[in-house]
């Protein structure tokens, strides 16, 4: 569905992936609910619509509709910078782990989601299940086959 500004109609959807520094798996702990609310608030303030989103243990997967008046890089700088400030304001003990108030990794992944919006939304919804399945498949049993069972 095309949205409009004063003199333009637009459909700009982006699949974005970004992660905390060192991919530490702390998003599902105490920070998950806070980070979700911060992202919702910041997107609402800028007029960005969250079409789909999921918080993975070590990264964030939103599908966003960003107005063309914002470039993706400036919006991501705003989103990551403001959420980091909000996180450190509420959880002051994290500054010792992350230092210099840099909670997120420097980069991010972005992909335009034109005709594949439904497939990308399904991918985001099923990402956690797929990660859990691959984790189970990669578990190795470190047991000496010659020693037998004890």
Short mmCIF file of N, CA, C and O in Angstrom, two decimals:
data_model
loop_
_atom_site.label_atom_id
_atom_site.label_comp_id
_atom_site.label_asym_id
_atom_site.label_seq_id
_atom_site.Cartn_x
_atom_site.Cartn_y
_atom_site.Cartn_z
N UNK A 1 0.85 -1.17 0.00
CA UNK A 1 0.00 0.00 0.00
C UNK A 1 0.89 1.24 0.00
O UNK A 1 1.75 1.41 0.86
N UNK A 2 0.70 2.09 -0.96
CA UNK A 2 1.50 3.30 -1.08
C UNK A 2 1.08 4.31 -0.02
O UNK A 2 -0.10 4.50 0.25
N UNK A 3 2.07 4.93 0.58
CA UNK A 3 1.82 6.00 1.54
C UNK A 3 2.15 7.31 0.84
O UNK A 3 2.73 7.33 -0.24
N UNK A 4 1.80 8.43 1.47
CA UNK A 4 2.06 9.69 0.79
C UNK A 4 2.59 10.74 1.75
O UNK A 4 2.27 10.74 2.94
N UNK A 5 3.40 11.60 1.19
CA UNK A 5 3.85 12.82 1.85
C UNK A 5 3.17 13.97 1.11
O UNK A 5 2.26 13.75 0.31
N UNK A 6 3.61 15.17 1.32
CA UNK A 6 2.95 16.33 0.71
C UNK A 6 2.92 16.24 -0.82
O UNK A 6 1.89 16.51 -1.43
N UNK A 7 4.02 15.84 -1.44
CA UNK A 7 4.09 15.85 -2.91
C UNK A 7 4.59 14.54 -3.48
O UNK A 7 5.12 14.52 -4.59
N UNK A 8 4.44 13.45 -2.73
CA UNK A 8 4.95 12.18 -3.25
C UNK A 8 4.18 10.99 -2.69
O UNK A 8 3.64 11.05 -1.60
N UNK A 9 4.16 9.94 -3.46
CA UNK A 9 3.63 8.65 -3.01
C UNK A 9 4.83 7.71 -2.94
O UNK A 9 5.71 7.77 -3.79
N UNK A 10 4.84 6.83 -1.93
CA UNK A 10 6.02 5.99 -1.75
C UNK A 10 5.69 4.66 -1.10
O UNK A 10 4.71 4.54 -0.36
N UNK A 11 6.51 3.67 -1.41
CA UNK A 11 6.51 2.36 -0.76
C UNK A 11 7.98 2.00 -0.58
O UNK A 11 8.64 1.59 -1.53
N UNK A 12 8.50 2.20 0.61
CA UNK A 12 9.92 1.94 0.90
C UNK A 12 9.98 1.00 2.10
O UNK A 12 9.79 1.43 3.24
N UNK A 13 10.25 -0.27 1.84
CA UNK A 13 10.33 -1.26 2.91
C UNK A 13 11.73 -1.83 2.95
O UNK A 13 12.31 -2.16 1.92
N UNK A 14 12.26 -1.94 4.16
CA UNK A 14 13.63 -2.39 4.34
C UNK A 14 13.70 -3.49 5.40
O UNK A 14 13.15 -3.35 6.48
N UNK A 15 14.40 -4.56 5.06
CA UNK A 15 14.69 -5.63 6.02
C UNK A 15 16.06 -5.30 6.59
O UNK A 15 17.05 -5.22 5.85
N UNK A 16 16.15 -5.09 7.89
CA UNK A 16 17.38 -4.65 8.53
C UNK A 16 17.75 -5.64 9.62
O UNK A 16 16.89 -6.16 10.32
N UNK A 17 19.04 -5.92 9.74
CA UNK A 17 19.55 -6.80 10.79
C UNK A 17 20.72 -6.08 11.46
O UNK A 17 21.63 -5.62 10.78
N UNK A 18 20.67 -5.96 12.78
CA UNK A 18 21.80 -5.40 13.52
C UNK A 18 21.95 -6.14 14.84
O UNK A 18 21.02 -6.77 15.32
N UNK A 19 23.14 -6.07 15.41
CA UNK A 19 23.41 -6.89 16.60
C UNK A 19 24.20 -6.10 17.64
O UNK A 19 24.86 -5.11 17.32
N UNK A 20 24.15 -6.58 18.89
CA UNK A 20 24.95 -5.93 19.94
C UNK A 20 26.44 -6.21 19.72
O UNK A 20 26.81 -7.17 19.05
N UNK A 21 27.24 -5.37 20.30
CA UNK A 21 28.69 -5.51 20.19
C UNK A 21 29.12 -6.88 20.70
O UNK A 21 28.62 -7.36 21.71
N UNK A 22 30.01 -7.50 19.98
CA UNK A 22 30.54 -8.83 20.29
C UNK A 22 29.47 -9.91 20.24
O UNK A 22 29.68 -11.01 20.71
N UNK A 23 28.28 -9.57 19.69
CA UNK A 23 27.14 -10.50 19.57
C UNK A 23 26.84 -11.21 20.88
O UNK A 23 26.50 -12.38 20.92
N UNK A 24 26.98 -10.46 21.96
CA UNK A 24 26.66 -11.03 23.27
C UNK A 24 25.17 -11.31 23.34
O UNK A 24 24.35 -10.49 22.94
N UNK A 25 24.80 -12.44 23.87
CA UNK A 25 23.40 -12.89 23.87
C UNK A 25 22.67 -12.38 25.11
O UNK A 25 22.21 -13.15 25.93
N UNK A 26 22.57 -11.05 25.21
CA UNK A 26 21.90 -10.49 26.37
C UNK A 26 20.54 -9.91 26.02
O UNK A 26 19.84 -9.41 26.88
N UNK A 27 20.16 -9.95 24.73
CA UNK A 27 18.90 -9.34 24.34
C UNK A 27 17.72 -10.05 24.99
O UNK A 27 16.77 -9.41 25.41
N UNK A 28 17.76 -11.37 25.11
CA UNK A 28 16.64 -12.08 25.70
C UNK A 28 16.61 -11.97 27.21
O UNK A 28 15.61 -12.30 27.82
N UNK A 29 17.64 -11.53 27.80
CA UNK A 29 17.64 -11.39 29.25
C UNK A 29 16.82 -10.17 29.64
O UNK A 29 15.75 -9.95 29.13
N UNK A 30 17.32 -9.36 30.52
CA UNK A 30 16.57 -8.22 31.05
C UNK A 30 16.32 -7.12 30.02
O UNK A 30 15.45 -6.30 30.20
N UNK A 31 17.06 -7.11 28.92
CA UNK A 31 16.98 -5.98 28.00
C UNK A 31 15.95 -6.13 26.90
O UNK A 31 15.60 -5.15 26.25
N UNK A 32 15.45 -7.32 26.64
CA UNK A 32 14.59 -7.56 25.49
C UNK A 32 13.37 -6.64 25.48
O UNK A 32 13.08 -5.98 24.48
N UNK A 33 12.65 -6.59 26.57
CA UNK A 33 11.42 -5.79 26.63
C UNK A 33 11.75 -4.30 26.49
O UNK A 33 11.06 -3.57 25.77
N UNK A 34 12.82 -3.87 27.14
CA UNK A 34 13.21 -2.46 27.05
C UNK A 34 13.60 -2.08 25.63
O UNK A 34 13.17 -1.04 25.12
N UNK A 35 14.41 -2.91 24.97
CA UNK A 35 14.86 -2.59 23.61
C UNK A 35 13.68 -2.55 22.66
O UNK A 35 13.59 -1.66 21.80
N UNK A 36 12.75 -3.48 22.80
CA UNK A 36 11.55 -3.47 21.95
C UNK A 36 10.79 -2.16 22.11
O UNK A 36 10.38 -1.55 21.12
N UNK A 37 10.62 -1.72 23.33
CA UNK A 37 9.87 -0.48 23.57
C UNK A 37 10.63 0.73 23.03
O UNK A 37 10.03 1.63 22.44
N UNK A 38 11.95 0.75 23.21
CA UNK A 38 12.74 1.87 22.68
C UNK A 38 12.63 1.94 21.16
O UNK A 38 12.45 3.02 20.59
N UNK A 39 12.73 0.80 20.49
CA UNK A 39 12.64 0.78 19.03
C UNK A 39 11.25 1.23 18.59
O UNK A 39 11.12 2.03 17.65
N UNK A 40 10.21 0.75 19.25
CA UNK A 40 8.83 1.18 18.91
C UNK A 40 8.67 2.69 19.06
O UNK A 40 8.13 3.37 18.18
N UNK A 41 9.15 3.22 20.19
CA UNK A 41 9.01 4.66 20.44
C UNK A 41 9.77 5.49 19.41
O UNK A 41 9.23 6.46 18.87
N UNK A 42 11.02 5.12 19.15
CA UNK A 42 11.84 5.90 18.22
C UNK A 42 11.28 5.85 16.81
O UNK A 42 11.28 6.86 16.10
N UNK A 43 10.80 4.69 16.39
CA UNK A 43 10.19 4.58 15.06
C UNK A 43 8.92 5.43 14.98
O UNK A 43 8.69 6.11 13.98
N UNK A 44 8.13 5.40 16.03
CA UNK A 44 6.89 6.19 16.04
C UNK A 44 7.20 7.69 15.95
O UNK A 44 6.54 8.42 15.21
N UNK A 45 8.23 8.13 16.68
CA UNK A 45 8.59 9.55 16.67
C UNK A 45 9.05 10.01 15.29
O UNK A 45 8.86 11.17 14.93
N UNK A 46 9.68 9.13 14.51
CA UNK A 46 10.16 9.49 13.18
C UNK A 46 9.16 9.17 12.07
O UNK A 46 9.42 9.44 10.91
N UNK A 47 8.04 8.56 12.42
CA UNK A 47 7.05 8.21 11.39
C UNK A 47 7.41 6.96 10.61
O UNK A 47 6.97 6.77 9.49
N UNK A 48 8.21 6.10 11.22
CA UNK A 48 8.62 4.84 10.58
C UNK A 48 7.70 3.75 11.09
O UNK A 48 7.47 3.62 12.29
N UNK A 49 7.16 2.95 10.16
CA UNK A 49 6.24 1.89 10.53
C UNK A 49 6.99 0.56 10.64
O UNK A 49 7.76 0.20 9.76
N UNK A 50 6.75 -0.16 11.75
CA UNK A 50 7.34 -1.48 11.93
C UNK A 50 6.35 -2.49 11.37
O UNK A 50 5.28 -2.70 11.93
N UNK A 51 6.71 -3.13 10.25
CA UNK A 51 5.82 -4.09 9.61
C UNK A 51 5.95 -5.46 10.26
O UNK A 51 4.97 -6.20 10.36
N UNK A 52 7.15 -5.81 10.66
CA UNK A 52 7.43 -7.10 11.30
C UNK A 52 8.72 -6.92 12.08
O UNK A 52 9.54 -6.09 11.76
N UNK A 53 8.91 -7.71 13.11
CA UNK A 53 10.13 -7.61 13.87
C UNK A 53 10.29 -8.78 14.81
O UNK A 53 9.30 -9.37 15.25
N UNK A 54 11.53 -9.14 15.09
CA UNK A 54 11.79 -10.23 16.02
C UNK A 54 13.13 -9.98 16.70
O UNK A 54 14.09 -9.58 16.06
N UNK A 55 13.16 -10.23 17.99
CA UNK A 55 14.39 -10.08 18.76
C UNK A 55 15.03 -11.46 18.92
O UNK A 55 14.51 -12.30 19.65
N UNK A 56 16.11 -11.70 18.23
CA UNK A 56 16.84 -12.95 18.34
C UNK A 56 17.78 -12.85 19.54
O UNK A 56 18.01 -11.76 20.05
N UNK A 57 18.34 -13.97 20.00
CA UNK A 57 19.24 -13.89 21.16
C UNK A 57 20.44 -12.98 20.93
O UNK A 57 20.93 -12.36 21.86
N UNK A 58 20.93 -12.88 19.69
CA UNK A 58 22.12 -12.07 19.46
C UNK A 58 21.98 -11.06 18.32
O UNK A 58 22.97 -10.50 17.87
N UNK A 59 20.77 -10.82 17.82
CA UNK A 59 20.56 -9.78 16.83
C UNK A 59 19.08 -9.41 16.74
O UNK A 59 18.24 -10.09 17.30
N UNK A 60 18.80 -8.31 16.02
CA UNK A 60 17.45 -7.79 15.88
C UNK A 60 17.09 -7.79 14.40
O UNK A 60 17.90 -7.40 13.57
N UNK A 61 15.88 -8.26 14.08
CA UNK A 61 15.37 -8.37 12.70
C UNK A 61 14.13 -7.51 12.53
O UNK A 61 13.03 -8.02 12.69
N UNK A 62 14.19 -6.25 12.19
CA UNK A 62 12.95 -5.52 11.88
C UNK A 62 12.71 -5.42 10.36
O UNK A 62 13.66 -5.40 9.57
N UNK A 63 11.47 -5.37 9.97
CA UNK A 63 11.07 -5.02 8.61
C UNK A 63 10.37 -3.67 8.74
O UNK A 63 9.30 -3.58 9.34
N UNK A 64 11.02 -2.63 8.22
CA UNK A 64 10.56 -1.26 8.45
C UNK A 64 10.11 -0.58 7.17
O UNK A 64 10.68 -0.82 6.10
N UNK A 65 9.13 0.28 7.28
CA UNK A 65 8.72 1.15 6.19
C UNK A 65 9.21 2.55 6.53
O UNK A 65 8.61 3.24 7.36
N UNK A 66 10.32 2.95 5.92
CA UNK A 66 10.98 4.22 6.24
C UNK A 66 10.61 5.25 5.17
O UNK A 66 10.79 4.99 3.98
N UNK A 67 10.09 6.41 5.55
CA UNK A 67 9.74 7.45 4.57
C UNK A 67 10.98 7.88 3.77
O UNK A 67 12.09 7.88 4.30
N UNK A 68 10.78 8.26 2.51
CA UNK A 68 11.93 8.65 1.68
C UNK A 68 12.62 9.93 2.11
O UNK A 68 13.72 10.23 1.63
N UNK A 69 12.02 10.68 3.04
CA UNK A 69 12.70 11.89 3.52
C UNK A 69 13.89 11.54 4.41
O UNK A 69 14.71 12.39 4.71
N UNK A 70 13.99 10.26 4.87
CA UNK A 70 15.13 9.79 5.66
C UNK A 70 15.91 8.78 4.85
O UNK A 70 15.32 7.87 4.26
N UNK A 71 17.22 8.91 4.83
CA UNK A 71 18.01 7.85 4.22
C UNK A 71 18.19 6.75 5.27
O UNK A 71 18.14 7.01 6.48
N UNK A 72 18.36 5.54 4.81
CA UNK A 72 18.42 4.39 5.72
C UNK A 72 19.60 4.53 6.68
O UNK A 72 19.47 4.26 7.88
N UNK A 73 20.74 4.99 6.19
CA UNK A 73 21.92 5.08 7.05
C UNK A 73 21.72 6.11 8.17
O UNK A 73 22.11 5.86 9.31
N UNK A 74 21.09 7.24 7.87
CA UNK A 74 20.89 8.23 8.93
C UNK A 74 19.84 7.73 9.93
O UNK A 74 19.98 7.97 11.14
N UNK A 75 18.81 7.02 9.46
CA UNK A 75 17.82 6.49 10.39
C UNK A 75 18.45 5.42 11.28
O UNK A 75 18.18 5.37 12.48
N UNK A 76 19.30 4.56 10.72
CA UNK A 76 19.94 3.52 11.52
C UNK A 76 20.91 4.14 12.54
O UNK A 76 21.01 3.66 13.66
N UNK A 77 21.60 5.20 12.15
CA UNK A 77 22.45 5.90 13.11
C UNK A 77 21.64 6.46 14.25
O UNK A 77 22.02 6.36 15.42
N UNK A 78 20.51 7.05 13.91
CA UNK A 78 19.59 7.59 14.93
C UNK A 78 19.07 6.47 15.82
O UNK A 78 19.11 6.57 17.05
N UNK A 79 18.58 5.37 15.23
CA UNK A 79 17.99 4.27 15.98
C UNK A 79 19.00 3.61 16.91
O UNK A 79 18.75 3.42 18.10
N UNK A 80 20.16 3.28 16.38
CA UNK A 80 21.17 2.60 17.20
C UNK A 80 21.75 3.54 18.25
O UNK A 80 21.98 3.13 19.39
N UNK A 81 21.96 4.79 17.89
CA UNK A 81 22.52 5.75 18.85
C UNK A 81 21.57 6.04 20.01
O UNK A 81 21.97 6.01 21.18
N UNK A 82 20.32 6.30 19.68
CA UNK A 82 19.34 6.63 20.72
C UNK A 82 19.03 5.42 21.60
O UNK A 82 18.91 5.57 22.82
N UNK A 83 18.90 4.22 21.00
CA UNK A 83 18.62 3.04 21.84
C UNK A 83 19.80 2.76 22.76
O UNK A 83 19.59 2.39 23.92
N UNK A 84 21.02 2.94 22.27
CA UNK A 84 22.20 2.73 23.13
C UNK A 84 22.18 3.70 24.31
O UNK A 84 22.42 3.30 25.46
N UNK A 85 21.86 4.97 24.05
CA UNK A 85 21.79 5.95 25.13
C UNK A 85 20.71 5.58 26.14
O UNK A 85 20.92 5.67 27.35
N UNK A 86 19.56 5.14 25.64
CA UNK A 86 18.46 4.77 26.54
C UNK A 86 18.81 3.52 27.36
O UNK A 86 18.47 3.44 28.54
N UNK A 87 19.49 2.57 26.74
CA UNK A 87 19.89 1.35 27.44
C UNK A 87 20.87 1.68 28.56
O UNK A 87 20.72 1.22 29.69
N UNK A 88 21.88 2.48 28.26
CA UNK A 88 22.88 2.82 29.27
C UNK A 88 22.30 3.71 30.37
O UNK A 88 22.77 3.70 31.49
N UNK A 89 21.28 4.50 30.02
CA UNK A 89 20.64 5.33 31.04
C UNK A 89 19.90 4.47 32.06
O UNK A 89 19.94 4.71 33.25
N UNK A 90 19.20 3.44 31.56
CA UNK A 90 18.43 2.59 32.46
C UNK A 90 19.26 1.49 33.10
O UNK A 90 19.03 1.12 34.24
N UNK A 91 20.21 0.95 32.37
CA UNK A 91 21.05 -0.16 32.85
C UNK A 91 22.50 0.33 32.91
O UNK A 91 23.31 -0.01 32.06
N UNK A 92 22.81 1.10 33.92
CA UNK A 92 24.13 1.71 34.05
C UNK A 92 25.26 0.72 34.21
O UNK A 92 26.40 1.02 33.88
N UNK A 93 24.97 -0.49 34.69
CA UNK A 93 26.03 -1.47 34.89
C UNK A 93 26.61 -1.97 33.58
O UNK A 93 27.72 -2.52 33.56
N UNK A 94 25.94 -1.78 32.45
CA UNK A 94 26.44 -2.27 31.17
C UNK A 94 27.60 -1.45 30.64
O UNK A 94 28.33 -1.91 29.77
N UNK A 95 27.78 -0.23 31.13
CA UNK A 95 28.86 0.60 30.60
C UNK A 95 30.22 -0.01 30.89
O UNK A 95 31.18 0.25 30.19
N UNK A 96 30.31 -0.86 31.90
CA UNK A 96 31.59 -1.50 32.19
C UNK A 96 31.88 -2.63 31.20
O UNK A 96 33.02 -2.90 30.90
N UNK A 97 30.83 -3.26 30.68
CA UNK A 97 31.02 -4.31 29.69
C UNK A 97 31.26 -3.75 28.30
O UNK A 97 32.04 -4.29 27.53
N UNK A 98 30.55 -2.67 27.95
CA UNK A 98 30.59 -2.17 26.59
C UNK A 98 31.44 -0.92 26.42
O UNK A 98 31.84 -0.62 25.31
N UNK A 99 31.68 -0.18 27.45
CA UNK A 99 32.54 1.00 27.39
C UNK A 99 32.14 1.99 26.30
O UNK A 99 31.60 1.63 25.28
N UNK A 100 32.42 3.23 26.52
CA UNK A 100 32.18 4.31 25.55
C UNK A 100 30.74 4.35 25.04
O UNK A 100 30.48 4.84 23.95
N UNK A 101 29.81 3.81 25.78
CA UNK A 101 28.40 3.84 25.41
C UNK A 101 28.13 3.32 24.00
O UNK A 101 27.31 3.84 23.27
N UNK A 102 28.87 2.32 23.59
CA UNK A 102 28.62 1.71 22.28
C UNK A 102 28.06 0.31 22.52
O UNK A 102 28.80 -0.63 22.73
N UNK A 103 26.76 0.19 22.49
CA UNK A 103 26.09 -1.08 22.74
C UNK A 103 26.02 -1.93 21.47
O UNK A 103 26.16 -3.13 21.51
N UNK A 104 25.79 -1.28 20.31
CA UNK A 104 25.59 -1.99 19.05
C UNK A 104 26.89 -2.11 18.27
O UNK A 104 27.78 -1.29 18.39
N UNK A 105 26.98 -3.12 17.40
CA UNK A 105 28.10 -3.24 16.46
C UNK A 105 28.08 -2.05 15.51
O UNK A 105 27.06 -1.40 15.33
N UNK A 106 29.20 -1.80 14.88
CA UNK A 106 29.29 -0.65 13.99
C UNK A 106 28.39 -0.77 12.76
O UNK A 106 27.82 0.19 12.31
N UNK A 107 28.29 -1.93 12.19
CA UNK A 107 27.56 -2.09 10.93
C UNK A 107 26.17 -2.65 11.11
O UNK A 107 25.70 -2.90 12.22
N UNK A 108 25.51 -2.86 10.00
CA UNK A 108 24.19 -3.46 9.97
C UNK A 108 23.97 -4.00 8.56
O UNK A 108 24.69 -3.66 7.63
N UNK A 109 22.97 -4.84 8.39
CA UNK A 109 22.60 -5.38 7.09
C UNK A 109 21.27 -4.76 6.70
O UNK A 109 20.36 -4.66 7.53
N UNK A 110 21.13 -4.35 5.46
CA UNK A 110 19.87 -3.80 4.98
C UNK A 110 19.60 -4.35 3.59
O UNK A 110 20.51 -4.54 2.79
N UNK A 111 18.33 -4.65 3.35
CA UNK A 111 17.89 -5.17 2.06
C UNK A 111 16.54 -4.55 1.76
O UNK A 111 15.70 -4.43 2.65
N UNK A 112 16.32 -4.15 0.51
CA UNK A 112 15.02 -3.63 0.14
C UNK A 112 14.05 -4.79 0.01
O UNK A 112 14.43 -5.88 -0.39
N UNK A 113 12.82 -4.55 0.36
CA UNK A 113 11.82 -5.62 0.38
C UNK A 113 10.65 -5.26 -0.51
O UNK A 113 9.54 -5.07 -0.04
N UNK A 114 10.88 -5.15 -1.79
CA UNK A 114 9.81 -4.77 -2.71
C UNK A 114 8.70 -5.79 -2.80
O UNK A 114 7.73 -5.77 -2.07
N UNK A 115 8.82 -6.71 -3.72
CA UNK A 115 7.77 -7.71 -3.97
C UNK A 115 7.84 -8.88 -3.00
O UNK A 115 6.93 -9.67 -2.92
N UNK A 116 8.94 -9.02 -2.28
CA UNK A 116 9.14 -10.17 -1.39
C UNK A 116 8.78 -9.88 0.05
O UNK A 116 9.27 -10.55 0.95
N UNK A 117 7.95 -8.92 0.31
CA UNK A 117 7.63 -8.53 1.68
C UNK A 117 7.06 -9.68 2.49
O UNK A 117 7.45 -9.88 3.64
N UNK A 118 6.15 -10.46 1.91
CA UNK A 118 5.55 -11.58 2.64
C UNK A 118 6.58 -12.63 2.99
O UNK A 118 6.60 -13.16 4.10
N UNK A 119 7.46 -12.95 2.04
CA UNK A 119 8.49 -13.96 2.30
C UNK A 119 9.46 -13.49 3.37
O UNK A 119 9.87 -14.27 4.21
N UNK A 120 9.81 -12.23 3.35
CA UNK A 120 10.73 -11.70 4.36
C UNK A 120 10.05 -11.70 5.73
O UNK A 120 10.67 -12.04 6.73
N UNK A 121 8.77 -11.33 5.79
CA UNK A 121 8.04 -11.36 7.06
C UNK A 121 7.98 -12.79 7.61
O UNK A 121 8.18 -13.01 8.81
N UNK A 122 7.74 -13.77 6.74
CA UNK A 122 7.73 -15.17 7.17
C UNK A 122 9.11 -15.60 7.66
O UNK A 122 9.25 -16.32 8.64
N UNK A 123 10.16 -15.16 6.94
CA UNK A 123 11.53 -15.49 7.34
C UNK A 123 11.82 -14.93 8.73
O UNK A 123 12.40 -15.62 9.57
N UNK A 124 11.42 -13.70 8.98
CA UNK A 124 11.67 -13.09 10.29
C UNK A 124 10.91 -13.85 11.38
O UNK A 124 11.45 -14.11 12.45
N UNK A 125 9.67 -14.24 11.10
CA UNK A 125 8.87 -14.96 12.09
C UNK A 125 9.47 -16.33 12.41
O UNK A 125 9.40 -16.80 13.54
N UNK A 126 10.03 -16.99 11.40
CA UNK A 126 10.54 -18.35 11.58
C UNK A 126 12.03 -18.42 11.87
O UNK A 126 12.58 -19.51 12.00
N UNK A 127 12.69 -17.28 11.97
CA UNK A 127 14.14 -17.27 12.17
C UNK A 127 14.56 -17.95 13.46
O UNK A 127 15.53 -18.70 13.48
N UNK A 128 13.86 -17.74 14.54
CA UNK A 128 14.23 -18.34 15.82
C UNK A 128 14.13 -19.86 15.75
O UNK A 128 15.03 -20.57 16.20
N UNK A 129 13.07 -20.37 15.13
CA UNK A 129 12.91 -21.82 14.99
C UNK A 129 14.05 -22.40 14.17
O UNK A 129 14.60 -23.45 14.50
N UNK A 130 14.40 -21.74 13.08
CA UNK A 130 15.48 -22.22 12.22
C UNK A 130 16.81 -22.21 12.96
O UNK A 130 17.61 -23.14 12.83
N UNK A 131 17.07 -21.15 13.72
CA UNK A 131 18.31 -21.09 14.49
C UNK A 131 18.38 -22.21 15.52
O UNK A 131 19.43 -22.82 15.71
N UNK A 132 17.28 -22.49 16.19
CA UNK A 132 17.26 -23.56 17.18
C UNK A 132 17.48 -24.92 16.53
O UNK A 132 18.19 -25.76 17.06
N UNK A 133 16.89 -25.13 15.36
CA UNK A 133 17.09 -26.40 14.67
C UNK A 133 18.53 -26.59 14.24
O UNK A 133 19.11 -27.66 14.40
N UNK A 134 19.15 -25.53 13.70
CA UNK A 134 20.54 -25.66 13.28
C UNK A 134 21.46 -25.82 14.47
O UNK A 134 22.46 -26.52 14.39
N UNK A 135 21.14 -25.19 15.60
CA UNK A 135 21.94 -25.39 16.80
C UNK A 135 21.87 -26.83 17.26
O UNK A 135 22.86 -27.41 17.69
N UNK A 136 20.69 -27.45 17.18
CA UNK A 136 20.54 -28.84 17.59
C UNK A 136 21.29 -29.76 16.64
O UNK A 136 21.85 -30.77 17.05
N UNK A 137 21.31 -29.43 15.36
CA UNK A 137 21.98 -30.28 14.39
C UNK A 137 23.49 -30.18 14.50
O UNK A 137 24.21 -31.10 14.13
N UNK A 138 24.00 -29.06 15.02
CA UNK A 138 25.45 -28.88 15.10
C UNK A 138 26.02 -29.31 16.44
O UNK A 138 27.22 -29.18 16.65
N UNK A 139 25.18 -29.79 17.35
CA UNK A 139 25.70 -30.27 18.62
C UNK A 139 26.51 -31.54 18.39
O UNK A 139 26.09 -32.45 17.70
N UNK A 140 27.70 -31.58 18.94
CA UNK A 140 28.56 -32.75 18.78
C UNK A 140 28.68 -33.46 20.11
O UNK A 140 28.73 -32.84 21.16
N UNK A 141 28.72 -34.73 20.04
CA UNK A 141 28.93 -35.53 21.23
C UNK A 141 30.43 -35.77 21.34
O UNK A 141 31.02 -36.46 20.49
N UNK A 142 31.05 -35.19 22.32
CA UNK A 142 32.47 -35.37 22.52
C UNK A 142 32.68 -36.56 23.46
O UNK A 142 32.80 -36.43 24.65
N UNK A 143 32.69 -37.72 22.87
CA UNK A 143 32.83 -38.96 23.63
C UNK A 143 33.82 -39.83 22.86
O UNK A 143 33.79 -39.89 21.64
N UNK A 144 34.66 -40.52 23.59
CA UNK A 144 35.63 -41.41 22.97
C UNK A 144 34.91 -42.67 22.52
O UNK A 144 34.37 -43.42 23.36
N UNK A 145 34.88 -42.97 21.22
CA UNK A 145 34.15 -44.15 20.76
C UNK A 145 34.80 -45.45 21.21
O UNK A 145 34.14 -46.49 21.27
N UNK A 146 36.08 -45.41 21.54
CA UNK A 146 36.77 -46.63 21.94
C UNK A 146 36.60 -46.92 23.43
O UNK A 146 36.84 -48.04 23.88
N UNK A 147 36.22 -45.92 24.21
CA UNK A 147 36.09 -46.09 25.65
C UNK A 147 34.80 -46.80 26.04
O UNK A 147 34.71 -47.40 27.09
N UNK A 148 33.77 -46.71 25.16
CA UNK A 148 32.50 -47.32 25.48
C UNK A 148 31.68 -46.47 26.43
O UNK A 148 32.10 -45.40 26.86
N UNK A 149 30.50 -46.93 26.74
CA UNK A 149 29.61 -46.18 27.65
C UNK A 149 29.89 -46.57 29.09
O UNK A 149 30.13 -47.71 29.40
N UNK A 150 29.83 -45.60 29.97
CA UNK A 150 30.07 -45.86 31.38
C UNK A 150 28.82 -45.63 32.16
O UNK A 150 28.05 -44.81 31.98
#
